[in-house]
PDB file of C-alpha atoms in Angstrom:
ATOM      1  CA  MET K   1      74.752  70.014 120.769  1.00 50.00           C
ATOM      2  CA  SER K   2      78.115  68.713 121.896  1.00 52.00           C
ATOM      3  CA  ASN K   3      80.705  70.685 123.809  1.00 57.00           C
ATOM      4  CA  GLU K   4      83.262  69.885 121.156  1.00 56.00           C
ATOM      5  CA  TYR K   5      85.702  72.769 120.718  1.00 62.00           C
ATOM      6  CA  PRO K   6      85.865  74.365 118.281  1.00 64.00           C
ATOM      7  CA  SER K   7      82.450  73.608 116.876  1.00 70.00           C
ATOM      8  CA  THR K   8      82.186  72.029 113.447  1.00 70.00           C
ATOM      9  CA  LEU K   9      80.579  75.206 112.111  1.00 69.00           C
ATOM     10  CA  ILE K  10      83.415  77.381 113.394  1.00 66.00           C
ATOM     11  CA  SER K  11      85.997  74.924 112.087  1.00 67.00           C
ATOM     12  CA  ASN K  12      84.388  75.010 108.651  1.00 65.00           C
ATOM     13  CA  LEU K  13      84.308  78.815 108.645  1.00 62.00           C
ATOM     14  CA  ILE K  14      87.933  79.076 109.730  1.00 60.00           C
ATOM     15  CA  ALA K  15      89.004  76.449 107.250  1.00 61.00           C
ATOM     16  CA  SER K  16      87.483  78.492 104.427  1.00 69.00           C
ATOM     17  CA  LEU K  17      89.797  81.446 105.120  1.00 70.00           C
ATOM     18  CA  ASP K  18      93.330  81.010 103.881  1.00 76.00           C
ATOM     19  CA  LEU K  19      95.553  83.445 105.757  1.00 79.00           C
ATOM     20  CA  ASN K  20      97.865  83.639 102.762  1.00 82.00           C
ATOM     21  CA  ASP K  21      95.037  85.200 100.739  1.00 84.00           C
ATOM     22  CA  TYR K  22      95.369  88.519 102.603  1.00 86.00           C
ATOM     23  CA  GLU K  23      98.198  90.748 103.710  1.00 90.00           C
ATOM     24  CA  ASP K  24      98.590  94.072 105.456  1.00 89.00           C
ATOM     25  CA  ILE K  25      99.695  96.935 103.261  1.00 92.00           C
ATOM     26  CA  PRO K  26     101.384 100.207 104.314  1.00 94.00           C
ATOM     27  CA  THR K  27      98.805 102.569 102.816  1.00 96.00           C
ATOM     28  CA  GLY K  28      95.102 102.648 102.085  1.00 96.00           C
ATOM     29  CA  LYS K  29      92.808 104.743  99.929  1.00 97.00           C
ATOM     30  CA  LEU K  30      89.897 106.292 101.813  1.00 98.00           C
ATOM     31  CA  VAL K  31      87.090 107.111  99.382  1.00 98.00           C
ATOM     32  CA  LEU K  32      85.372 110.241 100.631  1.00 98.00           C
ATOM     33  CA  LEU K  33      81.631 110.259 101.051  1.00 98.00           C
ATOM     34  CA  ASP K  34      79.381 113.162 100.167  1.00 97.00           C
ATOM     35  CA  PRO K  35      78.828 114.755 103.587  1.00 97.00           C
ATOM     36  CA  LYS K  36      75.072 115.142 103.021  1.00 97.00           C
ATOM     37  CA  THR K  37      74.069 112.033 101.068  1.00 97.00           C
ATOM     38  CA  LYS K  38      76.841 109.699 102.268  1.00 97.00           C
ATOM     39  CA  ALA K  39      77.228 108.541  98.660  1.00 98.00           C
ATOM     40  CA  PRO K  40      80.778 107.559  97.623  1.00 98.00           C
ATOM     41  CA  THR K  41      82.605 110.112  95.474  1.00 98.00           C
ATOM     42  CA  SER K  42      85.634 109.862  93.204  1.00 97.00           C
ATOM     43  CA  SER K  43      87.697 111.838  95.744  1.00 98.00           C
ATOM     44  CA  PHE K  44      90.070 109.989  98.032  1.00 98.00           C
ATOM     45  CA  ILE K  45      92.700 110.489 100.697  1.00 98.00           C
ATOM     46  CA  GLU K  46      95.723 108.182 100.827  1.00 98.00           C
ATOM     47  CA  LEU K  47      96.262 107.220 104.471  1.00 98.00           C
ATOM     48  CA  ALA K  48      99.163 105.544 106.230  1.00 97.00           C
ATOM     49  CA  SER K  49      98.395 102.205 107.880  1.00 96.00           C
ATOM     50  CA  PRO K  50      99.104 101.626 111.588  1.00 92.00           C
ATOM     51  CA  GLU K  51     102.331  99.887 110.534  1.00 91.00           C
ATOM     52  CA  HIS K  52     103.487 102.741 108.291  1.00 93.00           C
ATOM     53  CA  GLU K  53     106.519 104.505 109.744  1.00 91.00           C
ATOM     54  CA  SER K  54     104.815 107.908 109.935  1.00 89.00           C
ATOM     55  CA  ARG K  55     102.012 106.590 112.162  1.00 91.00           C
ATOM     56  CA  LYS K  56     104.025 104.015 114.044  1.00 90.00           C
ATOM     57  CA  ARG K  57     106.582 106.609 115.164  1.00 91.00           C
ATOM     58  CA  ILE K  58     103.845 108.828 116.658  1.00 90.00           C
ATOM     59  CA  ASP K  59     101.972 105.888 118.224  1.00 85.00           C
ATOM     60  CA  LEU K  60     105.108 104.547 119.903  1.00 88.00           C
ATOM     61  CA  ALA K  61     106.129 107.997 121.188  1.00 89.00           C
ATOM     62  CA  ARG K  62     102.625 108.487 122.632  1.00 86.00           C
ATOM     63  CA  THR K  63     102.741 105.076 124.298  1.00 84.00           C
ATOM     64  CA  ARG K  64     106.172 105.793 125.803  1.00 89.00           C
ATOM     65  CA  ARG K  65     104.971 109.179 127.097  1.00 85.00           C
ATOM     66  CA  LEU K  66     101.823 107.708 128.676  1.00 80.00           C
ATOM     67  CA  ARG K  67     103.766 104.862 130.275  1.00 86.00           C
ATOM     68  CA  ALA K  68     106.317 107.306 131.690  1.00 85.00           C
ATOM     69  CA  GLU K  69     103.536 109.484 133.151  1.00 81.00           C
ATOM     70  CA  PHE K  70     101.883 106.464 134.708  1.00 80.00           C
ATOM     71  CA  ALA K  71     105.194 105.139 136.066  1.00 84.00           C
ATOM     72  CA  ASN K  72     105.951 108.527 137.660  1.00 83.00           C
ATOM     73  CA  ASN K  73     102.682 109.090 139.484  1.00 83.00           C
ATOM     74  CA  GLY K  74     100.372 106.136 138.914  1.00 80.00           C
ATOM     75  CA  LYS K  75      97.941 108.045 136.732  1.00 75.00           C
ATOM     76  CA  ILE K  76      97.616 109.588 133.310  1.00 73.00           C
ATOM     77  CA  GLN K  77      97.795 113.377 133.242  1.00 76.00           C
ATOM     78  CA  GLN K  78      94.653 115.249 132.168  1.00 81.00           C
ATOM     79  CA  THR K  79      95.272 117.227 129.009  1.00 80.00           C
ATOM     80  CA  ASP K  80      93.797 120.436 127.650  1.00 79.00           C
ATOM     81  CA  PRO K  81      91.219 119.921 124.853  1.00 82.00           C
ATOM     82  CA  ILE K  82      93.125 122.374 122.638  1.00 90.00           C
ATOM     83  CA  ASP K  83      96.277 120.294 123.074  1.00 87.00           C
ATOM     84  CA  ASP K  84      94.257 117.174 122.255  1.00 88.00           C
ATOM     85  CA  PHE K  85      92.927 118.798 119.066  1.00 94.00           C
ATOM     86  CA  ASN K  86      96.434 119.882 118.038  1.00 94.00           C
ATOM     87  CA  GLU K  87      97.880 116.429 118.731  1.00 92.00           C
ATOM     88  CA  GLU K  88      95.083 114.803 116.738  1.00 95.00           C
ATOM     89  CA  THR K  89      95.728 117.240 113.877  1.00 97.00           C
ATOM     90  CA  ASP K  90      99.445 116.418 113.915  1.00 95.00           C
ATOM     91  CA  TYR K  91      98.524 112.740 113.733  1.00 95.00           C
ATOM     92  CA  LEU K  92      96.136 113.283 110.816  1.00 97.00           C
ATOM     93  CA  VAL K  93      98.739 115.304 108.924  1.00 97.00           C
ATOM     94  CA  ALA K  94     101.414 112.637 109.476  1.00 96.00           C
ATOM     95  CA  ALA K  95      99.008 109.884 108.405  1.00 97.00           C
ATOM     96  CA  THR K  96      97.870 111.671 105.234  1.00 98.00           C
ATOM     97  CA  LEU K  97     100.154 110.756 102.350  1.00 98.00           C
ATOM     98  CA  GLY K  98      98.284 112.232  99.403  1.00 98.00           C
ATOM     99  CA  TRP K  99      94.886 112.862  97.814  1.00 98.00           C
ATOM    100  CA  ASN K 100      93.003 113.751  94.645  1.00 98.00           C
ATOM    101  CA  LEU K 101      90.909 116.571  96.118  1.00 98.00           C
ATOM    102  CA  THR K 102      89.575 119.643  94.351  1.00 97.00           C
ATOM    103  CA  GLN K 103      88.708 123.009  95.834  1.00 95.00           C
ATOM    104  CA  GLY K 104      86.923 125.749  93.943  1.00 95.00           C
ATOM    105  CA  GLY K 105      86.869 123.486  90.880  1.00 95.00           C
ATOM    106  CA  GLN K 106      90.674 123.207  90.812  1.00 97.00           C
ATOM    107  CA  PRO K 107      92.915 120.300  91.859  1.00 97.00           C
ATOM    108  CA  LEU K 108      94.236 120.850  95.372  1.00 97.00           C
ATOM    109  CA  SER K 109      97.949 120.086  95.536  1.00 98.00           C
ATOM    110  CA  PHE K 110      98.892 117.851  98.427  1.00 98.00           C
ATOM    111  CA  SER K 111     101.343 118.978 101.071  1.00 98.00           C
ATOM    112  CA  ALA K 112     101.528 118.606 104.836  1.00 97.00           C
ATOM    113  CA  SER K 113     100.693 122.299 105.110  1.00 98.00           C
ATOM    114  CA  ALA K 114      97.613 121.923 102.885  1.00 98.00           C
ATOM    115  CA  ALA K 115      96.500 118.893 104.920  1.00 98.00           C
ATOM    116  CA  ARG K 116      96.880 120.850 108.159  1.00 98.00           C
ATOM    117  CA  THR K 117      94.875 123.758 106.722  1.00 97.00           C
ATOM    118  CA  LEU K 118      92.023 121.435 105.701  1.00 97.00           C
ATOM    119  CA  TYR K 119      91.972 119.478 108.957  1.00 98.00           C
ATOM    120  CA  GLU K 120      91.949 122.690 111.013  1.00 98.00           C
ATOM    121  CA  ASP K 121      89.234 124.395 108.938  1.00 98.00           C
ATOM    122  CA  PRO K 122      86.094 124.666 111.114  1.00 97.00           C
ATOM    123  CA  LYS K 123      84.000 124.518 107.908  1.00 97.00           C
ATOM    124  CA  LYS K 124      85.530 121.156 106.966  1.00 97.00           C
ATOM    125  CA  LYS K 125      84.844 119.174 110.150  1.00 97.00           C
ATOM    126  CA  TRP K 126      83.117 116.557 107.999  1.00 98.00           C
ATOM    127  CA  LEU K 127      86.391 115.947 106.133  1.00 98.00           C
ATOM    128  CA  ARG K 128      88.378 115.686 109.365  1.00 98.00           C
ATOM    129  CA  ALA K 129      85.800 113.239 110.757  1.00 98.00           C
ATOM    130  CA  GLN K 130      85.994 111.017 107.661  1.00 98.00           C
ATOM    131  CA  ALA K 131      89.802 110.997 107.763  1.00 98.00           C
ATOM    132  CA  LEU K 132      89.831 110.122 111.476  1.00 97.00           C
ATOM    133  CA  ASP K 133      87.305 107.364 110.883  1.00 98.00           C
ATOM    134  CA  GLY K 134      89.392 106.072 107.968  1.00 97.00           C
ATOM    135  CA  LEU K 135      92.438 105.639 110.197  1.00 96.00           C
ATOM    136  CA  ASN K 136      90.482 103.022 112.168  1.00 94.00           C
ATOM    137  CA  LYS K 137      89.153 101.117 109.145  1.00 95.00           C
ATOM    138  CA  THR K 138      91.431  98.107 109.119  1.00 92.00           C
ATOM    139  CA  GLN K 139      89.960  96.898 105.810  1.00 93.00           C
ATOM    140  CA  LEU K 140      91.594  99.901 104.095  1.00 94.00           C
ATOM    141  CA  PHE K 141      94.990  98.440 104.927  1.00 95.00           C
ATOM    142  CA  ILE K 142      94.457  94.831 103.880  1.00 93.00           C
ATOM    143  CA  LYS K 143      95.079  93.605 100.354  1.00 90.00           C
ATOM    144  CA  ASP K 144      93.550  90.529  98.793  1.00 81.00           C
ATOM    145  CA  SER K 145      96.642  88.673  97.679  1.00 70.00           C
ATOM    146  CA  ALA K 146      94.848  85.541  96.518  1.00 58.00           C
ATOM    147  CA  LYS K 147      95.943  84.262  93.157  1.00 55.00           C
ATOM    148  CA  SER K 148      93.046  84.072  90.722  1.00 46.00           C
TER     149      SER K 148
END
């Protein structure tokens, strides 16, 4: 095998992906999974992408705060786990833009307050975990823009 860079195989793989066929989008639809069977359901949560203003504002503020702490004393301050939970909840609430959830057989109206209540409910940790995981699923925030 030659030391040619990049390899022919890699070149062929790269050549088959047209960057114009995909684009980042500001929101994504996280399909919720049944917490026991892991089967997809018809329920979803609409999440803000990392580039959406609601998430970007919080991410940049957090980065500025951490940089300032490090610049002041050369280390990152240890935080209380309760503060971490509350900060994570604030982030989830800001990143949740809507849903089609039901509770007790009735549609659950979306609001920031309702999102906070769900994400803080100790009996709904599975929902919180899926939403947190969804925020890191980059494929949720990429649209196939290829023309058919």
